[in-house]
Short mmCIF file of C-alpha atoms in Angstrom, two decimals:
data_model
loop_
_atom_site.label_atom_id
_atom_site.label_comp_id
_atom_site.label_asym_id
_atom_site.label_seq_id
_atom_site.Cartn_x
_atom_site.Cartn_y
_atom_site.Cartn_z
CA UNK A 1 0.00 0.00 0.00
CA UNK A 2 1.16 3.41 -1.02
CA UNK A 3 0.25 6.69 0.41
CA UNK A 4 0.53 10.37 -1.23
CA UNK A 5 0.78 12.74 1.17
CA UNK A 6 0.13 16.38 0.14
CA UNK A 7 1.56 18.21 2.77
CA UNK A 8 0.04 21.58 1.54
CA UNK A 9 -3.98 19.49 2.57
CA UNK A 10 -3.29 18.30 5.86
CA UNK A 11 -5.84 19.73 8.31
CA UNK A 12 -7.98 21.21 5.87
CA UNK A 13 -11.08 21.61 8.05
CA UNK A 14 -14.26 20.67 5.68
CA UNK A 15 -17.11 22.78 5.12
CA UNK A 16 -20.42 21.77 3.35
CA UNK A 17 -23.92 23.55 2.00
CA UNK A 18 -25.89 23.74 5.17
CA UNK A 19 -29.42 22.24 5.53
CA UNK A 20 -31.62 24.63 7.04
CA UNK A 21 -33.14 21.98 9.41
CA UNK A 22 -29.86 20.52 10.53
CA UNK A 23 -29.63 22.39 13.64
CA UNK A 24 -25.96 21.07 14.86
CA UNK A 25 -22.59 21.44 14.18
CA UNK A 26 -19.44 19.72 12.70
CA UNK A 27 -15.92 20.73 12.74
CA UNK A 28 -14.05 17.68 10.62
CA UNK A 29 -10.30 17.76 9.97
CA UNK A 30 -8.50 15.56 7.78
CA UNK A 31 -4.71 14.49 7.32
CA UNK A 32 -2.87 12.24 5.53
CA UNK A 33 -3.68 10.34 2.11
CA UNK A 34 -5.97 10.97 -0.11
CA UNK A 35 -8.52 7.87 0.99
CA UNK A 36 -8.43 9.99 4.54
CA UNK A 37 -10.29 12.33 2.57
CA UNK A 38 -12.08 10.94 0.65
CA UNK A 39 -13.56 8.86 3.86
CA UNK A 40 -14.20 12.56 6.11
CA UNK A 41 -16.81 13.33 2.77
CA UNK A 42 -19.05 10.06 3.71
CA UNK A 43 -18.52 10.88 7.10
CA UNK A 44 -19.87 14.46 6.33
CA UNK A 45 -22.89 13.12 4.33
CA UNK A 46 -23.73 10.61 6.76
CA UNK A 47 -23.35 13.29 9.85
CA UNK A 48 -25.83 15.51 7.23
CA UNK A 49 -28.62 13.45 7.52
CA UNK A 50 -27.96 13.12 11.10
CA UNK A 51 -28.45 16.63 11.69
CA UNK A 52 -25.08 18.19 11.94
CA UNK A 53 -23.65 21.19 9.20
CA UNK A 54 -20.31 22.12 8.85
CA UNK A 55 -18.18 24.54 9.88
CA UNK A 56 -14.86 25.75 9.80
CA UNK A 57 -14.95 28.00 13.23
CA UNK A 58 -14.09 25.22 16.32
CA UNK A 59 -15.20 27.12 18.86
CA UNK A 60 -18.68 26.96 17.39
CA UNK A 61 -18.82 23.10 16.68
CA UNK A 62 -21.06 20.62 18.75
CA UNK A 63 -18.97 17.40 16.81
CA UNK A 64 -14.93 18.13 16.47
CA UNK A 65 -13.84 14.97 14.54
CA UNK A 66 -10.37 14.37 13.34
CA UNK A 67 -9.68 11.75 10.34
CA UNK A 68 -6.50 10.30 11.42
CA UNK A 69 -3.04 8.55 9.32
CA UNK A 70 -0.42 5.99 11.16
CA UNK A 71 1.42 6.06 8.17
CA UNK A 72 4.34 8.63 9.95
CA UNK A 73 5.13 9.82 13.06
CA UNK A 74 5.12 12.97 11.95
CA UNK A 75 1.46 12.91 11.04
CA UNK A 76 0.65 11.51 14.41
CA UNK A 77 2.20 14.07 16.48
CA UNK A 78 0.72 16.82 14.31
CA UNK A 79 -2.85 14.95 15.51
CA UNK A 80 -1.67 14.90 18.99
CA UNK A 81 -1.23 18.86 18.89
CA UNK A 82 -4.71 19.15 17.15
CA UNK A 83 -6.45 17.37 19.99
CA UNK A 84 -4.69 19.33 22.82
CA UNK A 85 -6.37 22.05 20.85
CA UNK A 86 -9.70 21.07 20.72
CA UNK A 87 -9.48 19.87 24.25
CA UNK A 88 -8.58 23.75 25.18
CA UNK A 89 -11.55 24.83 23.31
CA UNK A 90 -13.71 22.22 25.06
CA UNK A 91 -12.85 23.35 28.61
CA UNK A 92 -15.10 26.36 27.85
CA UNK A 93 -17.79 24.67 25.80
CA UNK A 94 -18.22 21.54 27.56
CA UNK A 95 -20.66 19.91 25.51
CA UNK A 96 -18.53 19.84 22.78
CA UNK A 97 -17.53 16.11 21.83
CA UNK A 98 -14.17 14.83 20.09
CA UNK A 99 -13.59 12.19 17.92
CA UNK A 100 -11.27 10.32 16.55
CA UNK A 101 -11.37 8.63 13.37
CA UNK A 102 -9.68 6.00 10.49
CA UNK A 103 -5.97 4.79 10.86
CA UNK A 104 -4.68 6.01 14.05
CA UNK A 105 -8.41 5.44 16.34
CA UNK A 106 -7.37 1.61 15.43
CA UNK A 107 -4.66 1.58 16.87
CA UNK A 108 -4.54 4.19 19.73
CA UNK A 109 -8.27 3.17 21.03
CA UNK A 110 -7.55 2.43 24.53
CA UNK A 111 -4.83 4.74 24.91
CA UNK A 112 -6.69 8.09 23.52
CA UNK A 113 -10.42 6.67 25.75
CA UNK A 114 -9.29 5.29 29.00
CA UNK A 115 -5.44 6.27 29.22
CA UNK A 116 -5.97 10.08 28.40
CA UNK A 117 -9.34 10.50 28.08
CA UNK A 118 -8.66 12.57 25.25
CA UNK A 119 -11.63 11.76 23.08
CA UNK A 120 -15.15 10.93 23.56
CA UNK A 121 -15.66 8.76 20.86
CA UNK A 122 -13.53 6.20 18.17
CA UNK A 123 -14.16 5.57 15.14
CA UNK A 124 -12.39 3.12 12.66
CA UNK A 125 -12.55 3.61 8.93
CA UNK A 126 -15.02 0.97 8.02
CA UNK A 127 -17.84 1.94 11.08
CA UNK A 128 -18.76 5.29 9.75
CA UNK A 129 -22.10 4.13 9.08
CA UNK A 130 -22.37 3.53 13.05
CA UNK A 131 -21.64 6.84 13.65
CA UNK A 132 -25.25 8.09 15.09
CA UNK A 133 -25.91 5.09 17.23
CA UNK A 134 -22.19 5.69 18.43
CA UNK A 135 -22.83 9.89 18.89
CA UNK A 136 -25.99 8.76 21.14
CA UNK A 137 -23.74 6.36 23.14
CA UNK A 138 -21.92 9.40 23.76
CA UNK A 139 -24.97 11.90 24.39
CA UNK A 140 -26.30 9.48 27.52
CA UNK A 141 -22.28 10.41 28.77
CA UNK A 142 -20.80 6.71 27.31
CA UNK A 143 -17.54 6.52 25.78
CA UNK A 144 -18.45 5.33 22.42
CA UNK A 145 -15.56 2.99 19.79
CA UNK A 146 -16.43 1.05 16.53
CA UNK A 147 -13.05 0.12 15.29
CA UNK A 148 -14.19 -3.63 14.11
CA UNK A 149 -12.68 -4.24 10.56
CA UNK A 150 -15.50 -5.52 7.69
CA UNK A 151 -14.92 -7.82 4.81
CA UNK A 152 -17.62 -5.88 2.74
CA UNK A 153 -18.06 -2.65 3.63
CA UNK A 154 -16.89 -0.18 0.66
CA UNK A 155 -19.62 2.61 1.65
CA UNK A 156 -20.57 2.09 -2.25
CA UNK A 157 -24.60 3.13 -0.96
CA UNK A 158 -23.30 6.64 0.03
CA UNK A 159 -23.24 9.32 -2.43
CA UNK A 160 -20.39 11.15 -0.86
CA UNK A 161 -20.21 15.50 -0.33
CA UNK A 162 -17.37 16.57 -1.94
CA UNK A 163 -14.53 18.32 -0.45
CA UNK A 164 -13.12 19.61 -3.45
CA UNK A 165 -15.16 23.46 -3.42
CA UNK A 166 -14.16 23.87 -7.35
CA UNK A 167 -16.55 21.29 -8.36
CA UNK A 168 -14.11 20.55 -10.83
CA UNK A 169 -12.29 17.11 -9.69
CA UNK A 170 -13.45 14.46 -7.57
CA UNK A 171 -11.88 11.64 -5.72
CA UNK A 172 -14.09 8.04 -6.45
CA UNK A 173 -13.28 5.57 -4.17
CA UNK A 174 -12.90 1.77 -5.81
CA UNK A 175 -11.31 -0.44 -3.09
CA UNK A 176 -10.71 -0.92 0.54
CA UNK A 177 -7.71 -2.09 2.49
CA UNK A 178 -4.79 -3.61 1.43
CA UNK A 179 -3.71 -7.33 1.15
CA UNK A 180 -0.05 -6.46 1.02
CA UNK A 181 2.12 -6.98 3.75
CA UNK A 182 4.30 -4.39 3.32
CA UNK A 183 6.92 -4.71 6.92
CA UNK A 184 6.18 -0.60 6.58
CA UNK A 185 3.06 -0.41 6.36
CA UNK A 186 0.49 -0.13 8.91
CA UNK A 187 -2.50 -0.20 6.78
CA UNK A 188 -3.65 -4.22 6.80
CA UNK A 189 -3.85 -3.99 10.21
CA UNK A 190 -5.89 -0.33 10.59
CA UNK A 191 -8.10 -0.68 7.43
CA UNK A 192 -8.45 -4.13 6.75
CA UNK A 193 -8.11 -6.49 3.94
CA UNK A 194 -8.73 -5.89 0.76
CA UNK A 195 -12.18 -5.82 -0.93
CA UNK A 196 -13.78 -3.86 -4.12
CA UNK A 197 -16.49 -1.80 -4.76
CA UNK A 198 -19.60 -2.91 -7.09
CA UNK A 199 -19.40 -1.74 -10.62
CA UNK A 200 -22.27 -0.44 -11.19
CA UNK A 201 -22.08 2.31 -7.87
CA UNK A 202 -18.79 3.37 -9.41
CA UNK A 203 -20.57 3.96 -12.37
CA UNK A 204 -23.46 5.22 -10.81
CA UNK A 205 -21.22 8.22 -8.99
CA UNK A 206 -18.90 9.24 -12.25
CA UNK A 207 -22.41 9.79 -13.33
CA UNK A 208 -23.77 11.82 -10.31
CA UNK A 209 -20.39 14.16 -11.09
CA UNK A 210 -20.75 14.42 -14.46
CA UNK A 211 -24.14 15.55 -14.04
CA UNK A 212 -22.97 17.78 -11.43
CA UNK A 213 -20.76 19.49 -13.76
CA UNK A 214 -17.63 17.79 -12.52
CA UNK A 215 -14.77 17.46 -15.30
CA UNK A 216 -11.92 15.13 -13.67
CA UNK A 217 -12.44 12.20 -11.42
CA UNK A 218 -9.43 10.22 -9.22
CA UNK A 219 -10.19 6.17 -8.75
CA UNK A 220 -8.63 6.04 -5.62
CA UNK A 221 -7.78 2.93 -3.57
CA UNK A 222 -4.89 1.71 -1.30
CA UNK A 223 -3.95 -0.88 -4.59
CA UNK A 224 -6.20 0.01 -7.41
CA UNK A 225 -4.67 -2.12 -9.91
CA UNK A 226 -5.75 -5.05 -8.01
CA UNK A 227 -9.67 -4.15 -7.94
CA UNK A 228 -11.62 -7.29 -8.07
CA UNK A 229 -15.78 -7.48 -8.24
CA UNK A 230 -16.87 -10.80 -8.03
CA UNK A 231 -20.08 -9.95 -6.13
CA UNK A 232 -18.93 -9.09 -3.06
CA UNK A 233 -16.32 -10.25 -0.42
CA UNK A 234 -12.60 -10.37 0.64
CA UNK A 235 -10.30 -10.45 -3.00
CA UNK A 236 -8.72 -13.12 -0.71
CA UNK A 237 -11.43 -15.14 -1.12
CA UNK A 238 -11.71 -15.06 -4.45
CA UNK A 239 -10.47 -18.72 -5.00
CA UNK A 240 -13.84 -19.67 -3.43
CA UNK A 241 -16.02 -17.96 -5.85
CA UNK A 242 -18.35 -19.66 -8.33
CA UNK A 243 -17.82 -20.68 -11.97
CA UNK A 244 -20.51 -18.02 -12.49
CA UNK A 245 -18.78 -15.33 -10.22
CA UNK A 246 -15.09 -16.09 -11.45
CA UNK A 247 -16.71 -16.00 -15.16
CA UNK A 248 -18.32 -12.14 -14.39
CA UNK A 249 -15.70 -10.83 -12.56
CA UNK A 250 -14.86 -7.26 -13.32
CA UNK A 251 -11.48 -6.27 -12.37
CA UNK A 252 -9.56 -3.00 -12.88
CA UNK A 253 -8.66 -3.01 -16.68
CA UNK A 254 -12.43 -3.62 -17.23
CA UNK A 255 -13.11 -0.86 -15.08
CA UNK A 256 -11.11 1.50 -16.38
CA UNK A 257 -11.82 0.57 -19.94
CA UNK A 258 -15.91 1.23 -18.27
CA UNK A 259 -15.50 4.50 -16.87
CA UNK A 260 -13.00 6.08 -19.72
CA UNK A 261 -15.91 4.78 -22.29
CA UNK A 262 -18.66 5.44 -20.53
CA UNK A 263 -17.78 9.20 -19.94
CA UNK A 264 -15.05 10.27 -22.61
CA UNK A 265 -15.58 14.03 -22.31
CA UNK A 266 -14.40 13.06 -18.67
CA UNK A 267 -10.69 12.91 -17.07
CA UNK A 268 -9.46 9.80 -15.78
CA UNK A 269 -6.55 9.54 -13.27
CA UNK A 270 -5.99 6.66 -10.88
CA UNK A 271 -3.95 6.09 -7.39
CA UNK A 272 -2.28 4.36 -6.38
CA UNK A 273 -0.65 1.59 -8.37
CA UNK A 274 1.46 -1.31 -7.24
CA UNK A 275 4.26 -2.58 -9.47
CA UNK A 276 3.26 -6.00 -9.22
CA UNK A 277 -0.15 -5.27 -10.01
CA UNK A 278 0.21 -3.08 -12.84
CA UNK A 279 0.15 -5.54 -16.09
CA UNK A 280 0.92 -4.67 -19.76
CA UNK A 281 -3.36 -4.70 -20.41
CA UNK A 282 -3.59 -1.92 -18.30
CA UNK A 283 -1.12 -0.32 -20.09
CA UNK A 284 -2.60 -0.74 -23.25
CA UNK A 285 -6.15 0.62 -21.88
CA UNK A 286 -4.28 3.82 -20.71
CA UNK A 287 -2.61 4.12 -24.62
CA UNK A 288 -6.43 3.75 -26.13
CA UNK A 289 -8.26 6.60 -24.42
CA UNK A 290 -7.51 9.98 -24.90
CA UNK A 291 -9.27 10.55 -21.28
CA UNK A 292 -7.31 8.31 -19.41
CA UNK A 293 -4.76 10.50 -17.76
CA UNK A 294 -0.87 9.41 -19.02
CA UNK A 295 0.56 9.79 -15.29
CA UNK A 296 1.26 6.61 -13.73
CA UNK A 297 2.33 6.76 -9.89
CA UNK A 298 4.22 3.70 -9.29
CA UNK A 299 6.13 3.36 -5.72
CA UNK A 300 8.92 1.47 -5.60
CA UNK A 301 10.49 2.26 -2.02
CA UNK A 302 14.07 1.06 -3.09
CA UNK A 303 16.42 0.47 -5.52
CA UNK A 304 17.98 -2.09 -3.60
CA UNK A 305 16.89 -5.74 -4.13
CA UNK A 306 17.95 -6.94 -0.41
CA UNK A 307 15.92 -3.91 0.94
CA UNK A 308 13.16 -4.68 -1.56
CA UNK A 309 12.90 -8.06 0.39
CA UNK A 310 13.34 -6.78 3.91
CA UNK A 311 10.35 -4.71 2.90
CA UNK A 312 8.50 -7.35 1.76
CA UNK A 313 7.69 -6.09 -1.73
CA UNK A 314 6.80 -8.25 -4.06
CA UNK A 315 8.61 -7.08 -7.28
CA UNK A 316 12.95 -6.94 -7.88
CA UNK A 317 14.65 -3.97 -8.99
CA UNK A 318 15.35 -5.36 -12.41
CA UNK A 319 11.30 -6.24 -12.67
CA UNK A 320 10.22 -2.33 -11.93
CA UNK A 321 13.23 -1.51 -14.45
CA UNK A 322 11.56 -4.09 -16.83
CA UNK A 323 7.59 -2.48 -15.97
CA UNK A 324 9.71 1.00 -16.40
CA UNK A 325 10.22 -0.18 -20.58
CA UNK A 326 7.03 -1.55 -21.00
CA UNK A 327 5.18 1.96 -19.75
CA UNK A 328 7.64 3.81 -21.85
CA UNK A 329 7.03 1.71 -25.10
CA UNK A 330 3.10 1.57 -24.87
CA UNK A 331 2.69 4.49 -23.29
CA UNK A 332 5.45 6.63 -24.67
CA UNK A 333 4.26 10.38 -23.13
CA UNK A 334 3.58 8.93 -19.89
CA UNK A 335 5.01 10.76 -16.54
CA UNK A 336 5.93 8.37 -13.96
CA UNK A 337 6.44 9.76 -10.01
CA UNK A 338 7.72 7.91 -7.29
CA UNK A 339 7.51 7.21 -3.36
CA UNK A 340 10.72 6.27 -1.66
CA UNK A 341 12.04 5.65 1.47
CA UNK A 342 15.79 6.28 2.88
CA UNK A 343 17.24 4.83 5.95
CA UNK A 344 14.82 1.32 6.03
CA UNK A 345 16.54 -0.89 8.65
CA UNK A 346 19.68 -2.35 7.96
CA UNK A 347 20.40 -0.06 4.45
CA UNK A 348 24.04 0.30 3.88
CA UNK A 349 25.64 3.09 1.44
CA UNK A 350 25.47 0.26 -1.07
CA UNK A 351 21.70 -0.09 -1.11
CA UNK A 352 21.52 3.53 -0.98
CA UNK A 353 23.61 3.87 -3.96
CA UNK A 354 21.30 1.47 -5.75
CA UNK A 355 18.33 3.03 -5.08
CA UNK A 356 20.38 6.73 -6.63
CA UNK A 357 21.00 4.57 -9.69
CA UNK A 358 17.34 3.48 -10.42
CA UNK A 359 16.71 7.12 -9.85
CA UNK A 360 18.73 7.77 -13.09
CA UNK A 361 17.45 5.05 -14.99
CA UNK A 362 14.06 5.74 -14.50
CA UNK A 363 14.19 9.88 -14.18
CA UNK A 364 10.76 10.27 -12.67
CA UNK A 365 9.15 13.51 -13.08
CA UNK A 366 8.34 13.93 -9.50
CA UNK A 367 8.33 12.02 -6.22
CA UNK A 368 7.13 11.37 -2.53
CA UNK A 369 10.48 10.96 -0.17
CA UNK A 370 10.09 10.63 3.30
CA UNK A 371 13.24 8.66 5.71
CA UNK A 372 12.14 5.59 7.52
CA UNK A 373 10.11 6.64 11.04
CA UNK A 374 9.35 3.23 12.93
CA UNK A 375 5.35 2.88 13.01
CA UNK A 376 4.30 0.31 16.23
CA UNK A 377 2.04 -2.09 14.79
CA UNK A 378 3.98 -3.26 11.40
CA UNK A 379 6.28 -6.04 11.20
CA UNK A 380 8.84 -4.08 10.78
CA UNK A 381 7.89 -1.86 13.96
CA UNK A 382 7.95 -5.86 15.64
CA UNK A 383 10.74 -7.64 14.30
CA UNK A 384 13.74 -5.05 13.00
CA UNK A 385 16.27 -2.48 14.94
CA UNK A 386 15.45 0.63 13.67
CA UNK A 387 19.24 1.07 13.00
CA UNK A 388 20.40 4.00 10.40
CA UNK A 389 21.39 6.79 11.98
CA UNK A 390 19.34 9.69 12.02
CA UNK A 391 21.94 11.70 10.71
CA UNK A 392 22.51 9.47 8.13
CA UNK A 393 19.27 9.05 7.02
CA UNK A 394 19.25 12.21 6.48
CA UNK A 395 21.94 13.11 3.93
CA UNK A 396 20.41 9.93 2.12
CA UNK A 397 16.87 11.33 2.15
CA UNK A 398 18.43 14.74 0.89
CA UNK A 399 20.66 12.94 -2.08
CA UNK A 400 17.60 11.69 -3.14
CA UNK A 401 15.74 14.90 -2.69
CA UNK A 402 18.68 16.71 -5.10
CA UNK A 403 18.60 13.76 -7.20
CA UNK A 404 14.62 14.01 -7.91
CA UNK A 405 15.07 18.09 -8.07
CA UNK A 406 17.53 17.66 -10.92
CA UNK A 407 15.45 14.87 -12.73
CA UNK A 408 12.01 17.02 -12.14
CA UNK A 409 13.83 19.88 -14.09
CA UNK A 410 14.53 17.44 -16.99
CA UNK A 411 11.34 16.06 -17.23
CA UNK A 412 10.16 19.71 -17.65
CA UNK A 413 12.56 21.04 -19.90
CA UNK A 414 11.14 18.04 -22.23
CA UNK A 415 7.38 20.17 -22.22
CA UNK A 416 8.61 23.50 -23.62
CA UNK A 417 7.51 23.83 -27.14
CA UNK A 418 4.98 21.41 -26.97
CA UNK A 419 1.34 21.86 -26.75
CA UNK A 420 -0.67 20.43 -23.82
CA UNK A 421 -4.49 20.00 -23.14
CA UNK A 422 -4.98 21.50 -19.59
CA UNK A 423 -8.03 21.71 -17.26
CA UNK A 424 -8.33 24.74 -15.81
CA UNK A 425 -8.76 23.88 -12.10
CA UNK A 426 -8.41 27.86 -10.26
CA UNK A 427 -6.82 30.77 -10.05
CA UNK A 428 -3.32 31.02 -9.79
CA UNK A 429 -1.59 31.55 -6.32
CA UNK A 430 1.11 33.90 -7.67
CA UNK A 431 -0.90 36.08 -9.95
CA UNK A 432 -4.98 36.61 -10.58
CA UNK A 433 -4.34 37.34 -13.85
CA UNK A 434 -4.00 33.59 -14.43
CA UNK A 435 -5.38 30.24 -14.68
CA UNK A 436 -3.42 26.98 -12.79
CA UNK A 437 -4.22 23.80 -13.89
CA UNK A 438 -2.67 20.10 -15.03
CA UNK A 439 -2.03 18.42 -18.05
CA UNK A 440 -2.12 15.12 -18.50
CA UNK A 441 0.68 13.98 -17.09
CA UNK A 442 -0.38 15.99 -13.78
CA UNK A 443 1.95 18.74 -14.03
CA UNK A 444 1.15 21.92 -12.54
CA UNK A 445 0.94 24.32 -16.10
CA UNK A 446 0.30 27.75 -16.00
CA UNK A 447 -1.33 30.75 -18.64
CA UNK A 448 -2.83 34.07 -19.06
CA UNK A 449 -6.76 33.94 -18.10
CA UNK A 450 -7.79 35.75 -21.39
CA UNK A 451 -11.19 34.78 -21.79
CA UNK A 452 -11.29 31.33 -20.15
CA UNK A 453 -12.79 30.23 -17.60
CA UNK A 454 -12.40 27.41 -14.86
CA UNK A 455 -13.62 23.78 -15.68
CA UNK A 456 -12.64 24.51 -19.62
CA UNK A 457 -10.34 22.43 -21.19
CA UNK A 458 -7.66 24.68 -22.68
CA UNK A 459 -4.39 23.89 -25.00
CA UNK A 460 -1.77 25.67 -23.95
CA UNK A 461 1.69 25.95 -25.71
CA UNK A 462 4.92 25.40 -23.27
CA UNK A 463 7.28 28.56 -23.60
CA UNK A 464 9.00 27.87 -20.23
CA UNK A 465 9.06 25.84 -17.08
CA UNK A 466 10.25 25.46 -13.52
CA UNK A 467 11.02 21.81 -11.80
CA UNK A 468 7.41 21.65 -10.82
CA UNK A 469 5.35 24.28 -13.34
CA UNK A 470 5.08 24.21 -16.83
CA UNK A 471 4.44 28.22 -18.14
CA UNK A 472 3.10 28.84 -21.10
CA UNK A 473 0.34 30.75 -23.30
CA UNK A 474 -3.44 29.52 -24.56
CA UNK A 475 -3.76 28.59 -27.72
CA UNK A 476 -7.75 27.67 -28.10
CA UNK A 477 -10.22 25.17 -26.63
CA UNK A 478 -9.57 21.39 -26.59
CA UNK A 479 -11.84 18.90 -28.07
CA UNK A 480 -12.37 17.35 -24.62
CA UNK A 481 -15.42 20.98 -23.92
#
């Protein structure tokens, strides 16, 4: 399981079109991946018909909730700041109630209820729909926790709110958990195993969007290329199916090939991919439509094969290398990105060096890099010294920092000139005079306003770039309005 982290999302608080007759109120923060927040907008709609409407002032909320990652430490002690917070606030509005929800109320339960009596209620990722019966444990002055793990909840009944305010893009969730035992990774053991979401409410929601004027859409799961619909169920347990089930199974190049025909004046992207899971059919899906977004985000964690095992991954060096060709020669304009991580127990400069050198074979246009925090709960948390010195982790985690700076200002450099379709997504930060949006590839590309406007689909000709931003000028409507 892979996460993006966008540092420049974390705690974005989530505010919602009130209902007039929803007479309470929610303050609901959200950090780390994308799922995270994609889960705190069924939480939202669910808490809507319960009676609560958002807000982004805390001092004014009835129902603080805080959508939780394990994934770093950082990201946990951020949370623990964020509920000393709240707590301060509730000392003078004592009928305030915090929660805590997803990754870290699994595995902190005890410790943030009875320990430090931080929180008033718990909440793991697949008991959302429990929430009310769990808020009126709390009203009758219970401690209230759901963190029991399903084999078939995918919350595919709930048309989620959106977070995204441009009503431009939309994150679509398609799985659930993660069957991967990454020794890193938390996630198995906070969100479950892995199951997939029914077809036809995937479908049913790109619809919803499109009819709500939406333009781009995300599938999003912890291991997307691995989707699996056979009717319901663990993908585990897929060996028991049926004849019948095995012979109607839908898995992720059908459902791509679904969604990108089904709505083909609509954007498709997709994270997050796992190299053993991403097979040459896919590839040639992505090649066919025009709407399928050419940016593939493939971790690969290390360029080392002995650290590749000690991680438990379940793909060599020289098979990513070989999955590196195969993306290149079917899908030639592709952008690849990367998540890595320096200073995994027992690296040497030797493994570090390898994982430099994939760097250059590969030259990925942009990356995730984080050094190795120990997270209690994994097996590697269990059963390995967290042994690389701090200090050394950290001139490895900066190498490869330079080392993806220099290859993001290649990958650039190869846009100007060229001519790329671009959905407008906002304004830009640095100027108001402009429009900021991404091509396919999911660069950032930006151009004079002129007469545009946001949601359009715009070709824009490259005249210059940074690492991260292509610059350039309009050029006329794509075929994709």
């Amino acid at each position: 399981m892979e996460k993006i982290i966008e540092e420049s999302k974390q705690g974005e608080s989530l505010v919602l079109e009130n209902k007039p007759e929803n007479t309470k109120k929610l303050f609901i923060e959200s950090y780390g991946c994308a799922m995270n927040f994609s889960d705190s907008e069924v939480v939202a709609s669910i808490l809507s018909d319960g009676g609560y409407n958002t807000t982004s002032v805390l001092e004014e909320a009835d129902l603080v909730l805080v959508n939780t990652c394990s994934i770093r430490d950082k990201a946990e002690q951020t949370i623990r700041k964020r509920l000393e917070k709240y707590n301060a606030v509730k000392r003078t509005n004592p009928k305030m109630k915090v929660g805590v929800l997803g990754c870290m109320a699994e595995r902190l339960k005890s410790q943030f209820l009875e320990e430090e009596k931080i929180v008033d209620l718990v909440v793991g990722p697949d008991a959302y729909k429990d929430l009310p019966n769990l808020l009126a444990e709390v009203e009758e002055g219970r401690d209230a926790i759901n963190v029991i793990l399903s084999k078939e909840e995918t919350y595919g009944d709930i048309s989620p709110v959106r977070l995204m305010s441009n009503g431009i893009t939309a994150l679509v969730s398609i799985t659930r958990g993660c069957d991967n035992m990454c020794t890193f990774c938390v996630v198995p053991f906070t969100r479950g195993r892995e199951r997939s979401r029914e077809p036809q409410s995937i479908m049913a929601e790109i619809q919803d969007l499109w009819n709500k004027g939406f333009k781009e859409i995300t599938l999003l799961g912890q291991n997307v290329d691995s989707y699996l619909w056979y009717g319901g169920g663990l993908k585990k347990d897929f060996v028991n199916a049926s004849e019948m089930q095995k012979a109607t199974a839908v898995d992720f190049e059908q459902l791509l090939e679904m969604v990108a025909a089904g709505f083909p004046k609509m954007r498709i992207r997709f994270s997050t991919s796992n190299p053993q899971d991403m097979h040459e059919s896919i590839l040639h899906v992505i090649a066919k439509y025009p709407n399928i977004c050419k940016h593939i985000h493939l971790p690969v964690q290390s360029g080392s094969n002995r650290i590749l095992k000690e991680m438990n991954r379940l793909h060599s060096r020289e098979e990513y290398m070989a999955l590196i060709d195969k993306i290149r020669a079917i899908v030639p304009d592709a952008s690849i990105s990367q998540d890595m991580i320096a200073g995994f127990p027992t690296e040497t400069e030797e493994d570090h060096q390898d994982t430099l050198s994939l760097m250059e074979y590969v030259k990925y246009n942009f990356g995730y890099m984080y050094s190795y925090s120990e997270r209690p709960g994994t097996l590697a948390g269990r059963k390995m010294k967290d042994d690389v010195e701090e200090e050394t982790k950290a001139r490895r985690l900066q190498e490869i920092v330079d080392l993806q700076q220099k290859h993001a200002w290649f990958r650039s450099e190869e846009f100007v000139g060229k001519t790329v379709e671009v959905l407008v997504e906002k304004v830009s930060k640095k100027s108001k005079d402009e429009f900021s949006g991404r091509n396919s590839q999911s660069i950032t590309v930006v151009f004079p306003k002129e007469n545009y406007k946001i949601g359009d689909f715009v070709n824009v000709k490259i005249t210059s770039c940074t690492s991260g931003t292509l610059k350039g000028e309009a050029v006329g409507l794509s075929s994709m309005n």
